XYZ file of C-alpha atoms in Angstrom:
689
model
C 128.393 32.488 15.046
C 129.088 36.212 14.690
C 128.984 38.029 17.989
C 127.227 41.366 18.523
C 129.153 44.192 20.185
C 127.947 43.186 23.640
C 131.063 44.526 25.313
C 130.076 48.038 24.266
C 126.574 47.569 25.636
C 127.956 46.170 28.882
C 130.343 49.095 29.296
C 127.532 51.520 28.633
C 125.399 49.817 31.258
C 128.255 49.933 33.750
C 128.910 53.613 33.082
C 125.263 54.443 33.728
C 125.276 53.214 37.282
C 125.497 50.059 39.324
C 126.548 46.479 38.665
C 125.544 44.775 35.445
C 124.888 41.097 34.685
C 124.956 39.334 31.348
C 122.543 36.471 30.645
C 123.060 34.299 27.544
C 119.792 32.639 26.477
C 119.131 29.946 23.876
C 116.320 30.080 21.356
C 113.912 28.707 23.980
C 114.778 31.674 26.235
C 116.490 29.481 28.831
C 119.696 30.596 30.540
C 122.854 28.950 29.254
C 125.426 31.261 30.840
C 125.623 34.186 33.259
C 128.361 36.679 33.981
C 128.477 39.389 36.663
C 130.472 42.521 35.771
C 133.859 42.411 37.465
C 133.379 38.758 38.461
C 131.600 37.821 41.671
C 128.612 35.678 42.413
C 125.150 35.411 41.069
C 121.946 36.154 42.955
C 121.903 32.650 44.427
C 125.438 32.906 45.758
C 127.103 30.504 43.279
C 130.205 31.218 41.220
C 129.236 33.470 38.356
C 131.090 31.481 35.738
C 131.053 28.085 37.356
C 129.343 24.975 36.162
C 127.272 24.918 39.339
C 125.336 28.037 38.525
C 121.804 27.295 39.800
C 120.279 29.615 37.170
C 121.397 27.484 34.225
C 118.493 25.890 32.383
C 115.864 28.147 33.913
C 113.652 30.414 31.854
C 114.851 33.987 32.149
C 111.298 35.277 32.706
C 111.135 33.176 35.877
C 114.370 34.544 37.381
C 114.101 38.144 36.115
C 115.274 40.680 38.730
C 112.197 42.885 38.246
C 109.179 43.506 36.066
C 106.249 41.385 34.975
C 107.047 37.845 33.765
C 104.591 37.984 30.879
C 105.917 41.350 29.724
C 109.558 40.133 29.833
C 108.699 36.914 27.984
C 106.939 38.901 25.258
C 109.896 41.267 24.936
C 112.403 38.431 24.461
C 110.152 36.659 21.970
C 109.940 39.845 19.922
C 113.755 40.093 19.854
C 113.950 36.555 18.438
C 111.126 37.010 15.961
C 112.135 40.401 14.548
C 115.930 40.279 15.202
C 115.839 43.736 16.829
C 117.580 45.301 19.802
C 115.140 46.311 22.541
C 115.573 48.100 25.846
C 113.322 48.361 28.886
C 113.428 49.860 32.368
C 112.056 47.450 34.975
C 110.926 48.519 38.405
C 111.241 46.105 41.269
C 108.367 45.007 43.420
C 108.639 46.656 46.817
C 106.759 43.814 48.451
C 109.620 41.499 47.583
C 112.362 44.004 48.312
C 114.593 44.408 51.285
C 113.081 45.126 54.703
C 113.890 48.801 54.281
C 111.462 48.887 51.359
C 114.126 50.051 48.892
C 112.784 48.569 45.660
C 115.368 48.682 42.863
C 115.197 49.792 39.247
C 116.916 47.865 36.448
C 117.738 48.622 32.832
C 117.387 45.566 30.558
C 119.053 45.541 27.130
C 118.186 42.613 24.792
C 120.214 41.667 21.665
C 119.710 38.779 19.204
C 122.584 36.252 18.788
C 123.664 34.177 15.801
C 124.635 34.586 12.176
C 122.880 37.533 10.567
C 121.979 35.393 7.549
C 120.012 32.868 9.548
C 117.505 32.861 12.376
C 118.780 33.989 15.832
C 120.253 31.234 17.980
C 119.532 33.008 21.230
C 119.339 36.300 23.083
C 121.912 38.190 25.113
C 120.355 40.108 28.001
C 122.247 42.706 29.987
C 120.612 43.777 33.237
C 122.074 46.751 35.083
C 121.005 48.205 38.402
C 120.221 51.842 37.524
C 118.337 52.776 40.648
C 120.617 55.693 41.415
C 120.614 56.934 37.861
C 116.822 56.776 37.558
C 116.353 58.480 40.909
C 118.673 61.298 39.831
C 116.849 61.614 36.526
C 113.470 61.669 38.258
C 114.681 64.401 40.592
C 116.051 66.424 37.671
C 112.799 66.057 35.716
C 110.751 67.086 38.725
C 112.931 70.118 39.379
C 112.663 71.150 35.726
C 108.888 70.763 35.909
C 108.713 72.839 39.087
C 110.882 75.599 37.624
C 108.851 75.607 34.433
C 105.377 75.578 35.970
C 105.508 76.923 39.511
C 105.565 80.695 39.724
C 104.012 81.376 36.322
C 100.755 82.412 37.972
C 100.235 85.129 40.563
C 97.247 83.285 41.968
C 98.240 81.563 45.203
C 95.945 78.559 44.824
C 97.088 78.045 41.226
C 100.735 78.210 42.321
C 100.167 75.447 44.877
C 98.230 73.351 42.383
C 101.028 73.724 39.816
C 103.511 72.460 42.413
C 101.686 69.245 43.244
C 101.046 68.538 39.563
C 104.763 69.069 38.806
C 106.053 66.567 41.403
C 103.383 63.856 40.996
C 104.078 61.190 39.858
C 107.719 61.926 38.971
C 109.044 62.514 42.490
C 106.094 61.714 44.724
C 102.997 59.569 44.550
C 101.062 62.006 46.740
C 101.754 65.700 47.302
C 99.929 68.023 49.693
C 100.348 71.783 50.173
C 98.893 73.461 53.253
C 99.174 77.249 53.639
C 98.821 79.330 56.786
C 95.214 80.513 56.635
C 95.925 84.161 57.397
C 98.379 84.278 54.461
C 95.554 83.159 52.159
C 93.419 85.929 53.622
C 95.922 88.569 52.571
C 97.828 89.058 55.835
C 101.592 89.083 56.215
C 103.147 85.669 56.760
C 103.811 85.045 60.481
C 107.338 84.806 61.811
C 108.330 81.255 62.763
C 108.325 78.976 64.548
C 104.568 78.390 64.696
C 102.485 76.807 67.390
C 100.565 73.606 66.791
C 97.231 75.475 66.908
C 98.076 77.738 63.952
C 95.327 77.070 61.386
C 96.496 75.884 57.970
C 94.296 75.555 54.912
C 94.766 72.584 52.599
C 95.322 74.387 49.288
C 96.348 71.655 46.827
C 96.393 67.854 46.643
C 97.526 65.396 43.964
C 97.562 61.617 44.252
C 96.210 58.343 42.858
C 92.559 57.957 41.986
C 92.254 55.006 44.352
C 91.874 55.882 48.012
C 90.888 59.144 49.600
C 92.796 62.092 51.110
C 92.716 62.598 54.840
C 91.157 66.058 54.430
C 89.546 67.817 51.434
C 91.088 70.835 49.739
C 89.856 73.919 51.551
C 89.845 72.283 54.984
C 91.215 74.561 57.735
C 92.696 73.076 60.913
C 95.668 72.999 63.203
C 98.266 70.242 62.860
C 97.882 67.297 65.263
C 100.597 67.085 67.892
C 102.927 65.323 68.213
C 103.369 64.637 64.509
C 106.014 65.303 61.854
C 103.893 68.255 60.709
C 103.700 70.024 64.059
C 107.392 69.367 64.681
C 108.355 70.803 61.282
C 106.365 73.950 62.104
C 107.924 74.243 65.557
C 111.609 73.978 64.566
C 111.301 74.758 60.797
C 113.327 71.674 59.857
C 112.355 69.073 57.247
C 111.476 65.524 58.245
C 112.155 62.242 56.405
C 110.576 59.139 57.884
C 109.194 55.719 57.126
C 105.448 55.415 57.535
C 103.855 52.260 58.893
C 100.285 51.622 59.967
C 101.536 51.272 63.555
C 103.558 54.522 63.545
C 102.997 56.154 66.924
C 102.206 59.621 65.574
C 99.342 58.283 63.426
C 97.423 57.290 66.552
C 96.532 60.948 67.137
C 95.400 61.486 63.541
C 92.805 58.809 62.619
C 91.863 60.461 59.309
C 95.467 60.433 58.128
C 95.976 56.863 59.372
C 93.006 55.762 57.259
C 94.362 57.600 54.206
C 97.855 56.125 54.650
C 96.389 52.640 54.768
C 94.187 53.199 51.694
C 97.028 54.583 49.593
C 99.649 52.185 50.951
C 101.998 55.082 51.746
C 105.300 53.997 53.242
C 107.666 56.978 53.001
C 107.154 60.666 53.825
C 109.021 63.963 53.553
C 107.579 66.976 55.391
C 109.025 70.390 54.543
C 108.169 73.771 56.057
C 107.712 76.469 53.417
C 109.752 79.330 54.847
C 111.176 82.562 53.491
C 113.140 85.284 55.291
C 112.169 83.949 58.699
C 108.450 83.778 57.928
C 106.389 80.597 57.592
C 104.032 80.182 54.651
C 102.922 76.589 55.175
C 103.854 72.937 54.743
C 104.678 70.657 51.823
C 104.130 66.912 52.364
C 105.423 64.321 49.881
C 104.462 60.633 50.102
C 105.585 57.531 48.281
C 103.261 54.566 48.100
C 103.019 51.002 46.809
C 106.082 49.825 44.886
C 107.834 53.202 44.732
C 111.259 53.246 46.430
C 111.441 54.862 49.831
C 112.854 58.370 50.126
C 116.550 58.665 51.023
C 118.788 61.464 52.213
C 119.620 62.645 48.707
C 115.866 62.962 48.071
C 115.558 65.107 51.173
C 118.186 67.531 49.870
C 116.388 67.802 46.542
C 113.013 68.288 48.228
C 114.481 71.120 50.302
C 115.593 72.871 47.097
C 112.157 72.313 45.631
C 110.474 73.757 48.746
C 112.707 76.847 48.669
C 111.715 77.597 45.061
C 108.072 77.023 45.910
C 108.240 79.317 48.944
C 109.508 82.182 46.769
C 106.685 81.630 44.265
C 104.048 81.423 47.006
C 105.419 84.556 48.629
C 105.249 86.396 45.303
C 101.665 85.231 44.800
C 100.643 86.190 48.350
C 102.238 89.634 47.999
C 100.431 90.192 44.722
C 97.197 88.977 46.282
C 97.693 91.337 49.217
C 98.382 94.277 46.889
C 95.429 93.300 44.712
C 93.151 93.158 47.769
C 94.226 96.649 48.790
C 93.887 97.959 45.227
C 90.417 96.399 44.889
C 89.376 98.014 48.164
C 90.634 101.396 46.963
C 88.851 100.904 43.648
C 85.569 100.031 45.345
C 85.839 103.092 47.583
C 86.386 105.343 44.561
C 83.405 103.961 42.625
C 79.855 105.200 43.214
C 78.046 102.931 45.673
C 75.302 101.927 43.252
C 73.855 103.122 39.952
C 70.345 102.620 41.347
C 70.995 105.012 44.211
C 71.326 108.060 41.915
C 68.251 110.275 41.455
C 68.051 110.019 37.667
C 65.237 111.430 35.529
C 63.692 109.219 32.855
C 66.620 106.790 33.009
C 66.860 103.599 35.057
C 70.414 102.343 35.492
C 72.094 99.349 37.138
C 75.666 98.139 37.043
C 77.714 95.013 37.680
C 81.326 95.135 38.815
C 83.245 91.994 37.898
C 86.499 91.833 39.883
C 89.749 90.700 38.321
C 93.388 91.701 37.983
C 92.435 95.012 36.376
C 92.045 97.648 39.101
C 91.090 100.551 36.834
C 87.548 99.905 35.546
C 84.915 102.441 36.532
C 81.419 103.662 35.751
C 79.303 106.651 36.689
C 75.767 107.983 36.310
C 75.646 111.772 36.648
C 72.419 113.820 36.870
C 72.731 116.897 34.643
C 70.726 120.063 34.274
C 67.510 119.941 32.276
C 66.614 116.425 33.524
C 69.433 114.960 31.408
C 71.666 112.074 32.484
C 75.311 111.343 31.743
C 76.352 107.688 31.486
C 80.067 106.955 31.825
C 82.245 103.850 31.614
C 86.029 103.868 31.592
C 89.153 101.894 32.234
C 92.748 102.506 33.251
C 94.962 99.670 32.021
C 96.952 97.834 34.661
C 96.541 96.676 38.224
C 97.559 97.801 41.664
C 96.997 100.765 43.910
C 98.443 103.287 41.455
C 96.025 102.170 38.735
C 93.072 102.455 41.130
C 94.229 105.923 42.203
C 94.470 107.163 38.590
C 91.012 105.722 37.948
C 89.668 107.768 40.876
C 91.349 110.919 39.552
C 89.851 110.493 36.096
C 86.394 109.768 37.488
C 86.553 112.928 39.604
C 87.684 114.909 36.550
C 84.705 113.593 34.543
C 82.303 114.643 37.299
C 83.836 118.133 37.422
C 83.733 118.554 33.645
C 80.175 117.195 33.475
C 79.068 119.988 35.824
C 80.178 122.460 33.131
C 77.561 121.027 30.718
C 80.142 120.312 28.031
C 79.348 118.354 24.901
C 80.703 114.758 25.026
C 83.505 115.361 22.517
C 84.631 118.544 24.280
C 84.495 116.820 27.665
C 86.755 114.017 26.419
C 89.185 116.572 24.975
C 89.435 118.244 28.387
C 89.696 114.859 30.090
C 92.503 113.927 27.711
C 94.408 117.042 28.833
C 94.027 115.909 32.442
C 95.178 112.375 31.555
C 98.310 113.765 29.902
C 99.169 115.678 33.051
C 98.721 112.482 35.080
C 100.889 110.589 32.578
C 103.707 113.130 32.937
C 103.496 112.936 36.726
C 103.495 109.146 36.495
C 106.864 109.093 34.718
C 108.446 112.006 36.612
C 109.958 110.009 39.452
C 113.113 110.642 41.497
C 116.274 108.973 40.252
C 116.375 105.314 41.270
C 112.605 104.815 41.379
C 111.133 102.143 39.174
C 109.687 103.699 36.049
C 105.993 102.723 35.870
C 104.291 101.563 32.734
C 102.918 104.164 30.363
C 99.463 105.384 31.331
C 96.755 103.903 29.119
C 93.121 104.776 29.697
C 89.801 104.697 27.859
C 86.440 106.370 28.419
C 82.965 106.564 26.930
C 80.717 109.521 27.799
C 77.049 109.615 26.795
C 74.323 112.199 27.543
C 70.626 111.318 27.305
C 67.995 114.072 26.984
C 64.503 112.797 27.904
C 62.725 115.714 26.146
C 64.162 114.918 22.729
C 64.992 111.256 23.545
C 68.351 111.948 21.943
C 71.526 110.280 23.192
C 74.817 111.941 22.278
C 78.062 110.119 22.956
C 81.808 110.117 22.313
C 84.530 107.627 23.140
C 88.287 107.603 23.680
C 89.783 104.193 22.890
C 86.732 102.516 24.390
C 84.547 99.607 23.186
C 81.409 100.678 21.339
C 78.105 100.539 23.226
C 75.161 98.398 22.203
C 71.473 99.297 22.198
C 68.544 96.879 22.391
C 65.244 98.288 21.181
C 61.950 97.565 22.988
C 61.186 95.111 20.180
C 64.354 93.123 20.877
C 66.450 94.307 17.939
C 70.119 94.675 18.826
C 72.399 97.217 17.231
C 75.888 98.515 17.719
C 76.198 102.271 18.092
C 79.149 103.086 15.864
C 80.492 105.992 17.837
C 83.612 107.413 16.127
C 86.623 106.099 17.992
C 88.921 108.763 19.361
C 92.459 108.106 20.568
C 92.948 106.575 24.033
C 93.365 109.015 26.885
C 96.930 110.254 27.450
C 98.050 109.026 24.036
C 100.268 111.292 21.877
C 97.642 111.163 19.113
C 96.066 114.619 18.768
C 93.137 113.503 16.587
C 89.824 115.138 17.571
C 86.997 113.216 19.193
C 83.868 112.601 17.181
C 80.300 112.245 18.404
C 77.267 110.167 17.551
C 73.770 111.466 18.228
C 70.831 109.099 17.949
C 67.181 109.104 18.996
C 66.207 106.196 21.244
C 62.743 104.777 21.663
C 61.405 104.832 25.227
C 62.265 101.518 26.852
C 65.495 101.024 24.910
C 68.353 99.429 26.827
C 71.843 100.858 26.485
C 74.654 98.415 27.282
C 77.961 100.073 28.170
C 80.944 98.107 29.401
C 84.677 98.341 29.941
C 87.436 95.814 30.498
C 87.522 93.732 27.305
C 86.682 94.587 23.710
C 84.124 92.292 22.162
C 83.071 90.964 25.554
C 79.428 90.845 24.485
C 80.011 88.626 21.452
C 82.840 86.301 22.483
C 82.692 82.776 21.006
C 80.337 80.608 23.000
C 78.103 83.452 24.193
C 74.419 83.743 23.331
C 73.148 86.692 21.246
C 72.411 89.792 23.282
C 68.819 89.967 22.029
C 68.272 86.469 23.427
C 69.985 87.170 26.759
C 67.967 90.350 27.377
C 64.627 88.866 26.337
C 62.016 89.435 27.668
C 62.893 93.050 28.362
C 60.047 93.752 30.756
C 61.988 92.050 33.544
C 63.616 94.184 36.240
C 66.798 95.789 34.958
C 68.819 94.077 37.697
C 67.635 90.676 36.448
C 68.667 91.627 32.904
C 72.097 92.743 34.112
C 72.597 89.471 35.990
C 71.590 87.485 32.902
C 74.163 89.410 30.870
C 76.902 88.645 33.391
C 75.996 84.947 33.410
C 76.503 84.944 29.643
C 80.079 86.223 29.849
C 82.854 83.652 29.298
C 84.462 83.479 32.753
C 88.075 82.859 31.573
C 87.913 86.062 29.517
C 87.163 88.302 32.469
C 90.064 90.231 33.894
C 88.070 92.860 35.709
C 85.132 94.589 34.018
C 82.259 96.960 34.636
C 78.880 96.658 32.922
C 76.349 99.511 32.968
C 72.784 98.984 31.755
C 70.449 101.951 31.272
C 66.773 101.813 30.279
C 65.678 105.072 28.659
C 62.346 106.841 28.955
C 60.649 110.117 28.075
C 59.717 113.007 30.334
C 56.111 113.222 31.494
C 54.453 116.267 29.918
C 52.569 117.120 33.107
C 55.882 117.720 34.892
C 57.159 120.394 32.525
C 55.904 123.562 30.855
C 57.471 125.542 27.978
C 56.597 128.999 26.631
C 57.931 131.156 23.806
C 58.503 134.813 24.850
C 58.284 137.971 22.741
C 61.794 139.234 23.546
C 60.737 142.657 24.721
C 60.612 144.524 28.011
C 57.243 142.987 28.895
C 58.747 139.506 29.009
C 59.773 139.476 32.709
C 56.279 140.346 33.901
C 54.673 137.892 31.506
C 57.113 135.174 32.547
C 56.343 135.726 36.238
C 52.638 135.375 35.569
C 53.105 132.193 33.539
C 55.350 130.688 36.184
C 52.985 131.650 39.009
C 50.050 129.974 37.292
C 52.002 126.762 36.559
C 53.462 126.512 40.058
C 50.005 127.001 41.561
C 48.685 124.232 39.312
C 51.425 121.988 40.667
C 50.253 122.825 44.167
C 53.547 124.233 45.410
C 53.632 126.353 48.588
C 53.652 130.148 48.386
C 57.256 130.618 49.549
C 58.498 128.305 46.764
C 56.315 130.150 44.240
C 57.697 133.527 45.318
C 61.281 132.260 45.142
C 60.823 130.804 41.674
C 59.053 133.952 40.449
C 62.108 135.987 41.365
C 64.470 133.501 39.717
C 62.348 133.479 36.525
C 62.204 137.259 36.443
C 65.971 137.682 36.773
C 66.845 135.041 34.146
C 64.337 136.348 31.611
C 65.496 139.931 32.217
C 69.085 138.820 31.560
C 68.008 137.123 28.280
C 65.996 140.137 27.100
C 68.732 142.612 27.933
C 71.786 140.675 26.700
C 70.457 137.850 24.548
C 68.902 137.575 21.109
C 65.563 136.271 19.930
C 63.910 133.833 20.063
C 63.654 133.443 23.848
C 61.860 130.574 25.584
C 61.116 129.669 29.199
C 60.827 126.138 30.546
C 59.896 124.939 34.049
C 60.768 121.374 35.019
C 59.505 119.616 38.107
C 61.524 116.624 39.304
C 62.998 116.124 42.771
C 63.698 119.861 42.524
C 62.320 122.757 40.496
C 64.346 123.896 37.472
C 63.979 127.089 35.456
C 65.577 127.216 31.976
C 65.743 130.304 29.762
C 66.971 129.819 26.175
C 68.197 132.421 23.697
C 70.366 132.405 20.590
C 73.174 134.654 21.814
C 76.543 132.931 22.289
C 77.682 135.506 24.864
C 78.411 134.058 28.265
C 76.769 135.572 31.349
C 78.937 136.030 34.388
C 78.303 136.670 38.013
C 79.051 140.225 39.178
C 79.369 141.606 42.670
C 77.781 145.042 42.269
C 78.986 147.999 44.290
C 76.706 149.823 46.728
C 75.823 152.650 44.322
C 75.448 150.406 41.220
C 71.933 150.259 39.775
C 72.406 146.889 38.048
C 74.562 143.793 37.950
C 72.808 141.941 40.771
C 70.570 139.604 38.756
C 72.761 136.480 38.601
C 74.043 137.175 42.097
C 70.446 137.045 43.380
C 69.845 133.842 41.407
C 72.977 132.256 42.876
C 71.736 133.013 46.388
C 68.249 131.612 45.831
C 69.132 128.537 43.776
C 70.904 125.378 44.948
C 72.720 125.285 41.595
C 72.831 127.323 38.409
C 74.823 127.415 35.214
C 74.992 127.787 31.472
C 75.114 125.202 28.723
C 75.669 125.877 25.071
C 73.883 124.368 22.094
C 74.165 124.772 18.341
C 71.284 127.250 18.521
C 72.678 129.369 21.374
C 72.697 128.877 25.124
C 70.525 127.934 28.062
C 70.781 129.570 31.482
C 69.326 127.387 34.174
C 68.758 127.504 37.919
C 67.608 124.800 40.288
C 65.537 125.501 43.404
C 64.970 122.738 45.977
C 61.406 121.661 46.669
C 60.181 121.414 50.254
C 60.378 117.922 51.694
């Protein structure tokens, strides 16, 4: 019989931890000889090599140190049948272990015996106690898993969930993380030690499917006292203890006593999650069933694990706190509601979808001539600085919109402002952290209800979508200009399109292609039927968004209309010196038809007279007059001269130069806007309440 290199296998088993024992089996898998490494006695106390060995003649599966008898028998039979070398790790049954509950782990190496040319004559089995080695490996694997997974997310709940998933089942059978409730609410972590009444929220749980946890995730409560949990919070020291159904501290916690019994938990480590003198919460690790009880070396490892976790939780809570502040700042800098604006011939609603991005914004701006500006934009990034830049850009858009600029010119001016902000962003004192480069996008659209024309331009922004009253959906291919604050000096283009009354404009920021992500329904289907309230349509659109894709977004829906003819009047003038008198008469008749009081009529007559006089004296033909009645009364005078009027403060002896000054005193607002045909001077007079 040619022997296999069993000595090498035996030495390898010895080097990997613990004592090893060699069992020589015949072809019926009965023991014919046993040897303990280094001499000694067998499990029954007899001489290892003596003829009185009580194990001789017994089937190995019946005297195995661990594992399932049927599994071991099948393994040995396979070695004989296939003449292969097989290895298994067998875990001892805790129920049959020592009183301390320290079930052992064994490595079993099986090798066929006999001449290689014939069938095997038996099996050599080496069994080594590798409990220490396996425990060390399990700890190393768990620590690697924790380092790899925990801390990758800045969401506090996700961080806790990653922890329990990383340690179960490798290091613990059950893992529970409970965080101080005020930390989850965004407050600073309290300085330890903590009292027993400090509320903690169960944030993550992982364990077997059988049985039930003592408390559900999300439960908020103080720790029962006295218990290992309250003691760990009071002195900030970890606890390692055996758990038995009759443990005294379980008497004050019936829910946990029930859970311990259901899971068969027998060993527990409780660790306070602390960092820089503050207390974040508790980590509880249980072992149940046949798992070996925790020992001191496990406690040291668990303490290392808890320290890493505390840093990750602290990072997540600090981010969450900063994000809460940034979101508050962002909300304060956004308009309260699109519906609250007094818009003419446009109905608008918005939805703000919170996320990491703190720089999304929208705006609806009433303009002169019953027009409306619709704005959506985004500053890339998160945090207070991003929200502050968003507020600066929104304010700049409002200021530029008041100048009645065309969309492409407004974005060019806004881009200049963004570049200034970008330079200030990077001009920091030496030693300050250099922030990320400013990246921003904006779409600006103006809708005119008289012509039903919508003119828009965009700077690095997603294209808008329009849904016609018939349900047809189309993308408005607005020429894409460079993002705001970019070094690209390319000009901004515009798109001008006529919209049917009842069309729905969909503007959004936060994610390109958000409206047609895989898995979403077509927009025409989501917004059908269109005669529903616009808020219901906006909600339906939000429900259609893929939730994992959202990282902060703003959606603005606007339903367009036309201006009622009975609320406006337009006249062509002759462009001669008789125009002011004729204009006053026309205005007086129209205002009387609208039933306005005499003082308002007299005020508007004077405004009309001064604006028409200015157009006749300094403008060029043709000249037209328009009166618009909305929440206020607007007078518009159009001419084809590109010259800009300006307000003068006439001297005492001057005979002219007071026209626009008088208008500025009578009107609540006035200004000039330019068109391809010339200019329009307008003035707005408030109507009596």
